Coordinates of C-alpha atoms in Angstrom, one line a residue:
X20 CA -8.9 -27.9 12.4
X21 CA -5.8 -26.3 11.0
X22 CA -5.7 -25.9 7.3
X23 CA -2.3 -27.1 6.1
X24 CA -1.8 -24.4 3.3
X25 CA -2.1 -21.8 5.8
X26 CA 0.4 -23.1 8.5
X27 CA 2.7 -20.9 10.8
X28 CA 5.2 -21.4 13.4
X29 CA 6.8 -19.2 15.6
X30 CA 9.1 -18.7 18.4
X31 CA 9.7 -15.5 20.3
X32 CA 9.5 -13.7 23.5
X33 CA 5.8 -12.3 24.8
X34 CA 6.6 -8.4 25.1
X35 CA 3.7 -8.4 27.8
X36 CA 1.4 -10.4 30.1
X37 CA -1.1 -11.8 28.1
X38 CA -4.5 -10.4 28.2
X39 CA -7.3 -13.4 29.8
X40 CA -10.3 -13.0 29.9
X41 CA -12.3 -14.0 33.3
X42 CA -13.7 -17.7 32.2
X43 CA -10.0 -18.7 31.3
X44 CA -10.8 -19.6 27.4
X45 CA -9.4 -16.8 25.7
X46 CA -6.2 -15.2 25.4
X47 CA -4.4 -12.6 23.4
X48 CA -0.7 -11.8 23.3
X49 CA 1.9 -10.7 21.5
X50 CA 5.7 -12.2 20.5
X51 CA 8.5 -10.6 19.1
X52 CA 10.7 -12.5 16.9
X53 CA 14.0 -11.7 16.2
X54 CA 15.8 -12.2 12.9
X55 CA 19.2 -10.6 11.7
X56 CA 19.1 -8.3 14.7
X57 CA 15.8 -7.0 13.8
X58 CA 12.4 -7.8 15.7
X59 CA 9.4 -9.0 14.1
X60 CA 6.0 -8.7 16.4
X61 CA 3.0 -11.1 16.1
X62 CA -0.3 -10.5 17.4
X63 CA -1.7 -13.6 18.7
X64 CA -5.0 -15.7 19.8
X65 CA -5.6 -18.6 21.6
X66 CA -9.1 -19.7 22.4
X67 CA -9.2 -22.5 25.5
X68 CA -12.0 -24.4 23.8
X69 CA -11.4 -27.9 25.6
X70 CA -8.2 -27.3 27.0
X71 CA -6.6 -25.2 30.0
X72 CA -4.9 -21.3 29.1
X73 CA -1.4 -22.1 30.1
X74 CA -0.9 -19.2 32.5
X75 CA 2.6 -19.9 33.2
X76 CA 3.6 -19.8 29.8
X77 CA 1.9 -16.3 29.1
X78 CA 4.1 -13.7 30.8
X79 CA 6.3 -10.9 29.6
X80 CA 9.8 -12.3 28.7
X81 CA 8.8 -15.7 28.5
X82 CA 10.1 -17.4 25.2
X83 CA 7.6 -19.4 23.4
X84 CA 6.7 -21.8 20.3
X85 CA 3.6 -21.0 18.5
X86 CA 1.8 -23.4 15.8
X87 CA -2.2 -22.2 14.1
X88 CA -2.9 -20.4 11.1
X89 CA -3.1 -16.5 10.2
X90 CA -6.8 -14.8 10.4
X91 CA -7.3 -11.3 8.5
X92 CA -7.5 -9.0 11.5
X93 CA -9.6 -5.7 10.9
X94 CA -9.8 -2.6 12.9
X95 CA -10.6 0.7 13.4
X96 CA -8.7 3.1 16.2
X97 CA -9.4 6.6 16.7
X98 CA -11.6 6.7 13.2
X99 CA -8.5 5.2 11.3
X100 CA -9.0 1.6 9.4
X101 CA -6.0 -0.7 9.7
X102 CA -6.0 -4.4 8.5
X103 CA -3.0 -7.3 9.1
X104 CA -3.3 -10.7 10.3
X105 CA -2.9 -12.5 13.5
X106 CA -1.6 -15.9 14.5
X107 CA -4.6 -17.7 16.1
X108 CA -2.5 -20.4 18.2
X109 CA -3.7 -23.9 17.7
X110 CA -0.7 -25.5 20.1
X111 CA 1.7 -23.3 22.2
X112 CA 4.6 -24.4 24.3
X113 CA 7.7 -23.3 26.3
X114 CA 10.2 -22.5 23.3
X115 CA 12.8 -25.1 25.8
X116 CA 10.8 -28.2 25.5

């Protein structure tokens, strides 16, 4: 359940296929999101749980709208620690609908 204090919606274009894994429930992608004539990028999640990956909607150029919350996303690359957040998609649709 989405908390309400920690809301976010998006629209943008996916910069790349979306990455599925092989039982269909997860999916990560990312959307950039143009404002002013500069591009913002969110990294996002979407976990299938009782509902179907909407392949069709998850391919490079294909513009989007994105509602779920932000998670704190931790990492480490090449011995280096980075830390943001990512947009873990509760409800995602064609941005045209």
């Amino acid at each position: 359940i989405m908390k309400s204090d920690n809301l976010i919606q998006i629209s943008g274009f996916l910069t790349k296929d979306a990455k599925i894994n092989d039982a269909m429930t997860f999916a990560s992608f990312s959307i950039a999101h143009r404002v002013n004539n500069e591009a913002m990028f969110f990294n996002c999640v979407l976990f299938a749980k009782d509902k179907k990956i909407p392949t069709d909607l998850l391919l490079k150029g294909k513009e989007v709208f994105v509602k779920g919350f932000l998670r704190p996303n931790n990492y480490s690359k090449d011995g280096k620690a980075f830390s943001g957040f990512q947009v873990v998609a509760e409800k995602i649709r064609s941005a045209n609908e």
